[in-house]
mmCIF file of C-alpha atoms in Angstrom:
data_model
loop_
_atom_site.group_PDB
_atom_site.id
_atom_site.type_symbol
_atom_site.label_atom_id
_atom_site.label_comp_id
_atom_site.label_asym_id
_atom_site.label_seq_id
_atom_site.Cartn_x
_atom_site.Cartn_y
_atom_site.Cartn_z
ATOM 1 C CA UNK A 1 157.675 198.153 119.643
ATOM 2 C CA UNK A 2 156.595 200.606 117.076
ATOM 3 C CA UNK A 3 152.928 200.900 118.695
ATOM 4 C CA UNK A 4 154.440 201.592 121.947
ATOM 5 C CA UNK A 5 156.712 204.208 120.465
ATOM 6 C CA UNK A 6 153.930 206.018 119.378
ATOM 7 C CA UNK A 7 152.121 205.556 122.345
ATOM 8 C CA UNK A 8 154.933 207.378 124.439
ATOM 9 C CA UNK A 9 155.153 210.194 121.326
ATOM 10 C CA UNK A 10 151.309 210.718 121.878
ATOM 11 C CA UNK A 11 151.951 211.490 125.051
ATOM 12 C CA UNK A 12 155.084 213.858 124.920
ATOM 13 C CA UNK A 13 152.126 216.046 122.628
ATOM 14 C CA UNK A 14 154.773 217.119 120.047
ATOM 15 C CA UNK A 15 152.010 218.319 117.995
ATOM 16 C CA UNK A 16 151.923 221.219 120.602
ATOM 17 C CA UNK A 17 155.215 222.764 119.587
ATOM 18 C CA UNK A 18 153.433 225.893 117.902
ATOM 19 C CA UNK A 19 152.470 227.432 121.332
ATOM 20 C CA UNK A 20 156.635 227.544 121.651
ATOM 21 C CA UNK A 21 156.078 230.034 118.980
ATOM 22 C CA UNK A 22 155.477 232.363 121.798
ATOM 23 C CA UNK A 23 158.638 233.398 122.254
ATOM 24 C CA UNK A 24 158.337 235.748 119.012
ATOM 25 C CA UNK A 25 156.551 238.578 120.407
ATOM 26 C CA UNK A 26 159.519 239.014 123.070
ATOM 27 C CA UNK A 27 162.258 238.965 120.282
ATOM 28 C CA UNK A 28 160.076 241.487 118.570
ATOM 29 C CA UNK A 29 159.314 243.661 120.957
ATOM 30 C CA UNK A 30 162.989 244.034 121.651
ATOM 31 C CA UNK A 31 163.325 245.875 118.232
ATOM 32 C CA UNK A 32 160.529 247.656 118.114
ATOM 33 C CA UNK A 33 161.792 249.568 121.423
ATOM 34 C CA UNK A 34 165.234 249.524 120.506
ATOM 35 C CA UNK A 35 164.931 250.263 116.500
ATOM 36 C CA UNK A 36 168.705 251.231 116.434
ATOM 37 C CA UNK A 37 169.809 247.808 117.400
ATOM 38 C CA UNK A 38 168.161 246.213 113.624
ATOM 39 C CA UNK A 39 171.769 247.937 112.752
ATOM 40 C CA UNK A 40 173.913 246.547 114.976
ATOM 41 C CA UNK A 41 172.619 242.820 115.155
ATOM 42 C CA UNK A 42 174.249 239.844 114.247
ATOM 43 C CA UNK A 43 171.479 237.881 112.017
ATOM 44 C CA UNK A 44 173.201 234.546 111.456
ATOM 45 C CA UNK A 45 173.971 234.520 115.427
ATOM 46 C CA UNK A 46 170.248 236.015 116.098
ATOM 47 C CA UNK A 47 168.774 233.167 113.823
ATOM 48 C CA UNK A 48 171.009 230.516 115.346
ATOM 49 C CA UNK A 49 169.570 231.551 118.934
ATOM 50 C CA UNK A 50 165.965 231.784 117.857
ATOM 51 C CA UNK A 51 166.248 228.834 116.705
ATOM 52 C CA UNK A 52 167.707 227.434 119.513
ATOM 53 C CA UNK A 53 165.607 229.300 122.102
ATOM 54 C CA UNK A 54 162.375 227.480 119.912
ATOM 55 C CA UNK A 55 163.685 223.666 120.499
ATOM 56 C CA UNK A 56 164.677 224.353 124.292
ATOM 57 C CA UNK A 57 160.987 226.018 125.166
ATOM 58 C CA UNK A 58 159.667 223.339 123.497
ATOM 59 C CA UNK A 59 161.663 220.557 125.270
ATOM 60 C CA UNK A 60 160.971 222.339 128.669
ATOM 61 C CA UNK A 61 157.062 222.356 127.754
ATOM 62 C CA UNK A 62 156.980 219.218 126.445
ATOM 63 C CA UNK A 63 158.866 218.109 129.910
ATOM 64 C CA UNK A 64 155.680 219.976 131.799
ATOM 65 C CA UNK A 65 153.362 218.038 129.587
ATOM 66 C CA UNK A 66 154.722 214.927 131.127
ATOM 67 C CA UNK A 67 154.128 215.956 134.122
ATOM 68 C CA UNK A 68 150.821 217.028 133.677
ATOM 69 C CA UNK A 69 150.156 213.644 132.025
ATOM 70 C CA UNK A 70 151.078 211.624 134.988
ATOM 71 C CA UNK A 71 149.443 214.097 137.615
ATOM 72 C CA UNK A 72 146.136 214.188 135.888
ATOM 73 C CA UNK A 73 145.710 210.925 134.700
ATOM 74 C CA UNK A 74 143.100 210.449 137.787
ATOM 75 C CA UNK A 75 141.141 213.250 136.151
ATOM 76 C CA UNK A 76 141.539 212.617 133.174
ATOM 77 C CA UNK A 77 139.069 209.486 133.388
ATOM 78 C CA UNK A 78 136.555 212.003 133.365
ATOM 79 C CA UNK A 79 137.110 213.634 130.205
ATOM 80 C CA UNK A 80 135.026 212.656 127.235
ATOM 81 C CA UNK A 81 138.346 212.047 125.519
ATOM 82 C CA UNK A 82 141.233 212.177 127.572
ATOM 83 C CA UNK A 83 139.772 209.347 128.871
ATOM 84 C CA UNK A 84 141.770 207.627 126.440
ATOM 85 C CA UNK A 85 145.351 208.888 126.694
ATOM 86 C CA UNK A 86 147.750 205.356 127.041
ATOM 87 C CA UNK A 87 148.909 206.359 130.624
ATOM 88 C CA UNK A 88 145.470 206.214 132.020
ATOM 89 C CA UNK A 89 144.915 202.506 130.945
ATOM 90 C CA UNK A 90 148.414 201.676 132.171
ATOM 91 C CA UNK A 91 149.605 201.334 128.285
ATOM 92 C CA UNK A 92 152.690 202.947 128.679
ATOM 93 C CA UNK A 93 155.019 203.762 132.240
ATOM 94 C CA UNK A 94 155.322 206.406 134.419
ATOM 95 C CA UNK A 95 158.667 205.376 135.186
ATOM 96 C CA UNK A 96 160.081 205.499 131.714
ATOM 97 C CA UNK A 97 158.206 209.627 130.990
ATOM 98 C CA UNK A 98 160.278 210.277 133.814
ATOM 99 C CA UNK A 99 163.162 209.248 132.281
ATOM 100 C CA UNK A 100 162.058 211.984 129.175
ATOM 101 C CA UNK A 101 161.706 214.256 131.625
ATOM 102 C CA UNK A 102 165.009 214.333 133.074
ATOM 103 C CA UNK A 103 166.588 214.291 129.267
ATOM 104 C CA UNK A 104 164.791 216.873 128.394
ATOM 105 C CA UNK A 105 165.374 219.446 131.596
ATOM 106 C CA UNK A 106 168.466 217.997 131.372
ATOM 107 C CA UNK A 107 169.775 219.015 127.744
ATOM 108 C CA UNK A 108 167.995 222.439 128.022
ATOM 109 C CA UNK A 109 169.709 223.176 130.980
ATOM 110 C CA UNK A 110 172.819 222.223 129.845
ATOM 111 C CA UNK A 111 172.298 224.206 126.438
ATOM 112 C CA UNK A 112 170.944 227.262 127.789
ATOM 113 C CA UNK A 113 174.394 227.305 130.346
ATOM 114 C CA UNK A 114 176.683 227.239 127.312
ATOM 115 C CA UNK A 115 174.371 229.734 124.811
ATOM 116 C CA UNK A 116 172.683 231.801 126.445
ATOM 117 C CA UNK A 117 172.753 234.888 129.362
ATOM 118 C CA UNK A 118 171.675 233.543 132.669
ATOM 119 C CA UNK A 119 168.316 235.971 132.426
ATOM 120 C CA UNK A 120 167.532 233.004 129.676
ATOM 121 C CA UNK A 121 168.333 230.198 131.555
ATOM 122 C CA UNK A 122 166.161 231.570 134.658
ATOM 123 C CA UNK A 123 163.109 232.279 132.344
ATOM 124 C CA UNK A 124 163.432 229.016 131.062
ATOM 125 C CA UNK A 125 163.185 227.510 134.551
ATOM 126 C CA UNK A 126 160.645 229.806 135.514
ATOM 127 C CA UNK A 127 158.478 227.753 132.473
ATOM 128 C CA UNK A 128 159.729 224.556 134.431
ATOM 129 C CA UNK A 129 158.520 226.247 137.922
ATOM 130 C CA UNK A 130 155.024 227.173 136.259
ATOM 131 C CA UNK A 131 154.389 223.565 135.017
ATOM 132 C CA UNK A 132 155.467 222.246 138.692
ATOM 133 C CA UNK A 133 153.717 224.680 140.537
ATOM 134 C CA UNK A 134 150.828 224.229 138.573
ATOM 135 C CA UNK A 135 150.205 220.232 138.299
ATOM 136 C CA UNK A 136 151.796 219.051 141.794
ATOM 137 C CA UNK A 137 150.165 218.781 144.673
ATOM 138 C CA UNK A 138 150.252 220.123 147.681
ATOM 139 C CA UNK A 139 150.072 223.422 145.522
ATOM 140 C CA UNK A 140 148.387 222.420 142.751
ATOM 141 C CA UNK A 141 147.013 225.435 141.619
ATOM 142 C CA UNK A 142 144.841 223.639 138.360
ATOM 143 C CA UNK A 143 142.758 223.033 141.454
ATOM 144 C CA UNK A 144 141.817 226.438 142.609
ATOM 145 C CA UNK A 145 139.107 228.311 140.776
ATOM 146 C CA UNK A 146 140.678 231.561 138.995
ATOM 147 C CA UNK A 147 143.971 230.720 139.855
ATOM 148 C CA UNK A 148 143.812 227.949 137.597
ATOM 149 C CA UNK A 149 143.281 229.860 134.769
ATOM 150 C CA UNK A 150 145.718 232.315 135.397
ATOM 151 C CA UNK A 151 148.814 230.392 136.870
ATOM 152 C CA UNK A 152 148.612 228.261 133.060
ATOM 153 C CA UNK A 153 148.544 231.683 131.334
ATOM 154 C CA UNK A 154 151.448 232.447 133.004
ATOM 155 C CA UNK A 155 153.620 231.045 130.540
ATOM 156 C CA UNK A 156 152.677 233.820 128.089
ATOM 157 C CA UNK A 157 154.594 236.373 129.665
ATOM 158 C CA UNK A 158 157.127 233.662 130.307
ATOM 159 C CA UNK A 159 157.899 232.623 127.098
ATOM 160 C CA UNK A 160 157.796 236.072 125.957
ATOM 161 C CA UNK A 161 160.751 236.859 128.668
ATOM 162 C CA UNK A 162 162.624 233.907 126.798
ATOM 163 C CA UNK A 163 162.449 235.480 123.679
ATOM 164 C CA UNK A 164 163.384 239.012 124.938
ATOM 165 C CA UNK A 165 166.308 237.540 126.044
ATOM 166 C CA UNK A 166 167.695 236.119 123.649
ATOM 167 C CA UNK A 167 168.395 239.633 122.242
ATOM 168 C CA UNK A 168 168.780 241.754 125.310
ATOM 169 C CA UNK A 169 169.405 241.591 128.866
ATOM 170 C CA UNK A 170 167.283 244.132 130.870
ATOM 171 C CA UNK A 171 164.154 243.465 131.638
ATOM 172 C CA UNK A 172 161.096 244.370 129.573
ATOM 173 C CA UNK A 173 158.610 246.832 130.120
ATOM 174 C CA UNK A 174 156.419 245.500 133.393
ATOM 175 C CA UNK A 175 153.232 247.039 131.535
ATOM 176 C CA UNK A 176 153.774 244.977 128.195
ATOM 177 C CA UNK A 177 154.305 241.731 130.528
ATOM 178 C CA UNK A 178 150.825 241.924 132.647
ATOM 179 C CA UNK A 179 148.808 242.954 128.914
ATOM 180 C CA UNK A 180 150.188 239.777 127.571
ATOM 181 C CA UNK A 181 149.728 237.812 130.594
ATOM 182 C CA UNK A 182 145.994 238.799 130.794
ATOM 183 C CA UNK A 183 145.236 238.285 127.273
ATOM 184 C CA UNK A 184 146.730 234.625 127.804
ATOM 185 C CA UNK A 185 144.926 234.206 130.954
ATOM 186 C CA UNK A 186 141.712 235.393 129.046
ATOM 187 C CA UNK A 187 142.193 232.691 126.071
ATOM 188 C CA UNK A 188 142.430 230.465 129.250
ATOM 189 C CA UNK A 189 138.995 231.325 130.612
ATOM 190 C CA UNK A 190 137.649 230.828 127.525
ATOM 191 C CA UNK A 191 139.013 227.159 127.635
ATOM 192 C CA UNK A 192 136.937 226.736 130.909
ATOM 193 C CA UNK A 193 133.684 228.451 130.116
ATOM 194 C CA UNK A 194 134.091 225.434 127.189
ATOM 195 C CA UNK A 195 134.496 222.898 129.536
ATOM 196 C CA UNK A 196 131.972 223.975 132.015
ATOM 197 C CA UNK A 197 129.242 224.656 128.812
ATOM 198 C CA UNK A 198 130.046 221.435 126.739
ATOM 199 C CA UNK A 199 130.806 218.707 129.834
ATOM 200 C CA UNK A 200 128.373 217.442 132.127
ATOM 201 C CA UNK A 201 128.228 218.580 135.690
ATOM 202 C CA UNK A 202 129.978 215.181 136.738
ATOM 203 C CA UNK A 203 132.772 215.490 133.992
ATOM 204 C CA UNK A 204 133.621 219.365 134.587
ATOM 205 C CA UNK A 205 134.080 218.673 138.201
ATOM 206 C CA UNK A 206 135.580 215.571 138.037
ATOM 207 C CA UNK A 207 138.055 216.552 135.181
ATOM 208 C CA UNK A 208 138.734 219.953 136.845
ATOM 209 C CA UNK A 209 138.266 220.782 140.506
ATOM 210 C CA UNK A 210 138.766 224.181 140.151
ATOM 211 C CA UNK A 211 135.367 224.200 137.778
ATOM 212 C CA UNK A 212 132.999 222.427 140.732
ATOM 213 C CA UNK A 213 134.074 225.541 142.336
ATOM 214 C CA UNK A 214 133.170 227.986 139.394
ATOM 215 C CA UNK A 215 129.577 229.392 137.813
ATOM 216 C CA UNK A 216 129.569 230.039 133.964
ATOM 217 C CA UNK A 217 128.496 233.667 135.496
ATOM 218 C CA UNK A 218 132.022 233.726 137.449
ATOM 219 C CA UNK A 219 134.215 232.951 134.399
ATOM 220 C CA UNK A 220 132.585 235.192 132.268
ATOM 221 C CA UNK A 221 132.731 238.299 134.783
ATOM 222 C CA UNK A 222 136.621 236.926 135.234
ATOM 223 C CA UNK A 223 137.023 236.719 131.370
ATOM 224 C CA UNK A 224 136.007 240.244 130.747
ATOM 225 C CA UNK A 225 137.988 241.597 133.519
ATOM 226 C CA UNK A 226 140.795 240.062 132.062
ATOM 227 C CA UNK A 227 139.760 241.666 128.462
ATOM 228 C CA UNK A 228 139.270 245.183 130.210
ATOM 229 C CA UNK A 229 143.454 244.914 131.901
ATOM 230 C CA UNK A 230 144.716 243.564 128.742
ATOM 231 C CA UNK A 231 143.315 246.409 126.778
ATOM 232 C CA UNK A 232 144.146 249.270 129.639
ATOM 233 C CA UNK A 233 147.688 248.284 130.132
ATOM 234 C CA UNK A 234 148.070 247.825 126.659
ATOM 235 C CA UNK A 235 147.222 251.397 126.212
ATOM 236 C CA UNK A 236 148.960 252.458 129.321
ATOM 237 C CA UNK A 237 152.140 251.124 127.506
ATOM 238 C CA UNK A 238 151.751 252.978 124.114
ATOM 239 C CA UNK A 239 151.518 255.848 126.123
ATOM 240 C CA UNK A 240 154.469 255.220 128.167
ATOM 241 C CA UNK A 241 156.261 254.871 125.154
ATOM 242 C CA UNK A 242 154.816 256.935 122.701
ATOM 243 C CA UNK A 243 153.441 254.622 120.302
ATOM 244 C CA UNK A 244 150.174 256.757 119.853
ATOM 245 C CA UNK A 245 149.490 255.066 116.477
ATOM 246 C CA UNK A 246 148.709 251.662 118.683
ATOM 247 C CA UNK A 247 145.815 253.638 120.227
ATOM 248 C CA UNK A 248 144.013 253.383 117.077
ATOM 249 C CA UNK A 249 144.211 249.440 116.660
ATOM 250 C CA UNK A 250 142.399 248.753 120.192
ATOM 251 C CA UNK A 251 138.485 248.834 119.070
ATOM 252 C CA UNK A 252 139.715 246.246 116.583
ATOM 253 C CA UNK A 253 141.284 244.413 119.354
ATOM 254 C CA UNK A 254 138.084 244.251 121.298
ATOM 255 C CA UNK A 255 136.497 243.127 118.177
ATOM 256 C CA UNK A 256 138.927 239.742 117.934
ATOM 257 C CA UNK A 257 138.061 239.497 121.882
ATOM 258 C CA UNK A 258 134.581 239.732 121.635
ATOM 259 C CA UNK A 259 134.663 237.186 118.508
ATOM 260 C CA UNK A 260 136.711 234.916 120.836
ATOM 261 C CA UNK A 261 134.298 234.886 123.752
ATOM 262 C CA UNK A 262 131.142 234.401 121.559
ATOM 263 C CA UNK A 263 133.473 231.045 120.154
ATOM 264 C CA UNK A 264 133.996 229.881 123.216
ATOM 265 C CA UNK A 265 130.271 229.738 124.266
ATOM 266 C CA UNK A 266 129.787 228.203 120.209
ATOM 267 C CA UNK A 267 132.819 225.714 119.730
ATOM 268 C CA UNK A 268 134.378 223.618 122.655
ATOM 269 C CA UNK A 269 137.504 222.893 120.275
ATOM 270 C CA UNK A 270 138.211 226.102 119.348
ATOM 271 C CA UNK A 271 138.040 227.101 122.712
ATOM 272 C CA UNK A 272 140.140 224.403 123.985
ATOM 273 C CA UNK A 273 142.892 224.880 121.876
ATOM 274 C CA UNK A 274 142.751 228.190 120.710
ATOM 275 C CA UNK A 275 145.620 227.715 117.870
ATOM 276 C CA UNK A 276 142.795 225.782 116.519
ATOM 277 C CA UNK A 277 140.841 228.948 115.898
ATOM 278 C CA UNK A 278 143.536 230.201 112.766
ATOM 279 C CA UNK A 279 141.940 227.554 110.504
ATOM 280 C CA UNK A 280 138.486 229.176 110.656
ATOM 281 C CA UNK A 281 138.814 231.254 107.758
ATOM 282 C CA UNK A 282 137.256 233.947 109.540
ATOM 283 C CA UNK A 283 139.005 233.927 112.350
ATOM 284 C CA UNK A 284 142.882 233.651 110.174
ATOM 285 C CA UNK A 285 141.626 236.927 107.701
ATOM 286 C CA UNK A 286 141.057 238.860 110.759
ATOM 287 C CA UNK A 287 144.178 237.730 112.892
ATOM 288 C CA UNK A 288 145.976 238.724 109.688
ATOM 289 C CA UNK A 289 144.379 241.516 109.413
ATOM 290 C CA UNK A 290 145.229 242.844 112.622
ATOM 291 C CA UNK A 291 148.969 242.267 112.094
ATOM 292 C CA UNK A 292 149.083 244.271 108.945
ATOM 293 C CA UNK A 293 147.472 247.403 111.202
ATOM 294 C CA UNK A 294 150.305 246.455 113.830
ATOM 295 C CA UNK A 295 152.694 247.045 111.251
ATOM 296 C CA UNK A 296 151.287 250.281 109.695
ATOM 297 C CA UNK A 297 150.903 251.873 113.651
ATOM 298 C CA UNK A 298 154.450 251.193 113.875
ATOM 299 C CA UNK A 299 155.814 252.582 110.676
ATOM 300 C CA UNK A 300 153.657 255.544 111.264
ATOM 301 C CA UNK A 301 154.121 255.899 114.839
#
């Protein structure tokens, strides 16, 4: 009973819930353009919400990993390792991840009603739509080369609308949305440059459609152009709204980008899971690094 409790756990990937994290930026990015609401804020209810907001992302993305469990299990045969997940060697039911599925959607949809302005509760779904959209056929968009990529990286700007509204209700600046959304979508790339260097021809393909589709040259060109948006609209935004001291941090922010791509061509499981990256000593000094110089642009802006 135990065994098959973890089996089920295992695939629920739990150990996921730091890309929920995500929601941060958008509760931050509320105060930085509205400084005068740090003032006005109620920080037991704020807490209470973040905290909140957190579990329910995480429940909706864990309900998404379900789905993408069951959906690519086929596929998943191909993979060097996810050849071993439980549901692929009928260790565990489809029928019962189901059942998760519909408790989780369930309880986050009932939560977010009672807590939360409907702008939440429709970003939250939006997370829901992504992970449909994105594993279920006839659409099926893990399927089509570049889309792929960008339709999962979609949940950056997503989550980032969940945390914005927890604090506030109109919507965000459309220029700081697409910057995120590219620089999620160009973490994304570097997952499948990984996979297309590090699996064989028949695993790439087999394991991801949209790769049999893809050169290395393709993703590459696609990763950079997603670099060169990120970095333009980022720019285009401290412009916009006057944060001229952000200008400054950019050739550092092509630095961490161009460290990035030269990992993904170097280490599959850094570029697979790109959280992975922070315990690289290297890597965590210079992400650190780089949110110190966030913090003195702002205070000096």
């Amino acid at each position: 009973m135990q065994r098959k409790l973890e089996l089920y756990l295992q695939s629920l990937r739990l150990d996921r819930w730091p890309r929920s994290l995500a929601i941060i930026p958008g509760v931050i990015a509320v105060f930085i353009l509205t400084p005068g609401l740090l003032h006005q804020i109620n920080w037991v209810n704020l807490m209470t919400k973040l905290v909140v907001g957190f579990l329910l992302t995480w429940f909706i993305s864990t309900a998404n990993y379900i789905v993408n469990e069951i959906t690519d299990a086929p596929f998943d045969r191909h993979h060097p390792q996810k050849k071993n997940r439980p549901l692929i060697h009928n260790q565990i039911s489809k029928t019962k991840l189901m059942v998760f599925w519909f408790i989780l959607v369930g309880i986050s949809v009932a939560v977010a009603l009672v807590l939360f302005h409907r702008y939440f509760l429709f970003s939250l779904m939006a997370l829901l739509a992504a992970g449909i959209i994105y594993n279920i056929p006839p659409v099926r968009l893990k399927d089509i080369p570049l889309l792929d990529s960008t339709a999962e990286s979609a949940n950056n700007p997503i989550r980032f609308l969940i945390g914005w509204y927890i604090v506030e209700t109109a919507f965000p600046p459309l220029l700081l949305l697409i910057s995120w959304w590219c620089f999620g979508n160009f973490l994304m790339i570097g997952k499948r440059m990984a996979e297309k260097k590090f699996l064989t021809e028949q695993e790439s393909a087999g394991y991801r459609l949209s790769l049999k589709k893809s050169s290395f040259h393709l993703l590459m060109s696609f990763m950079a152009v997603n670099a060169f948006v990120f970095l333009l609209t980022f720019a285009l935004f401290s412009v916009q709204f006057k944060f001229y001291t952000f200008l400054f941090s950019l050739p550092f922010i092509l630095i961490y980008l161009i460290m990035f791509m030269k990992k993904s061509l170097k280490d599959r499981e850094g570029a697979e899971e790109p959280e992975k990256l922070l315990k690289n000593p290297h890597f965590l000094i210079y992400t650190i690094f780089l949110v110190i110089l966030f913090i003195l642009a702002y205070i000096l802006k």
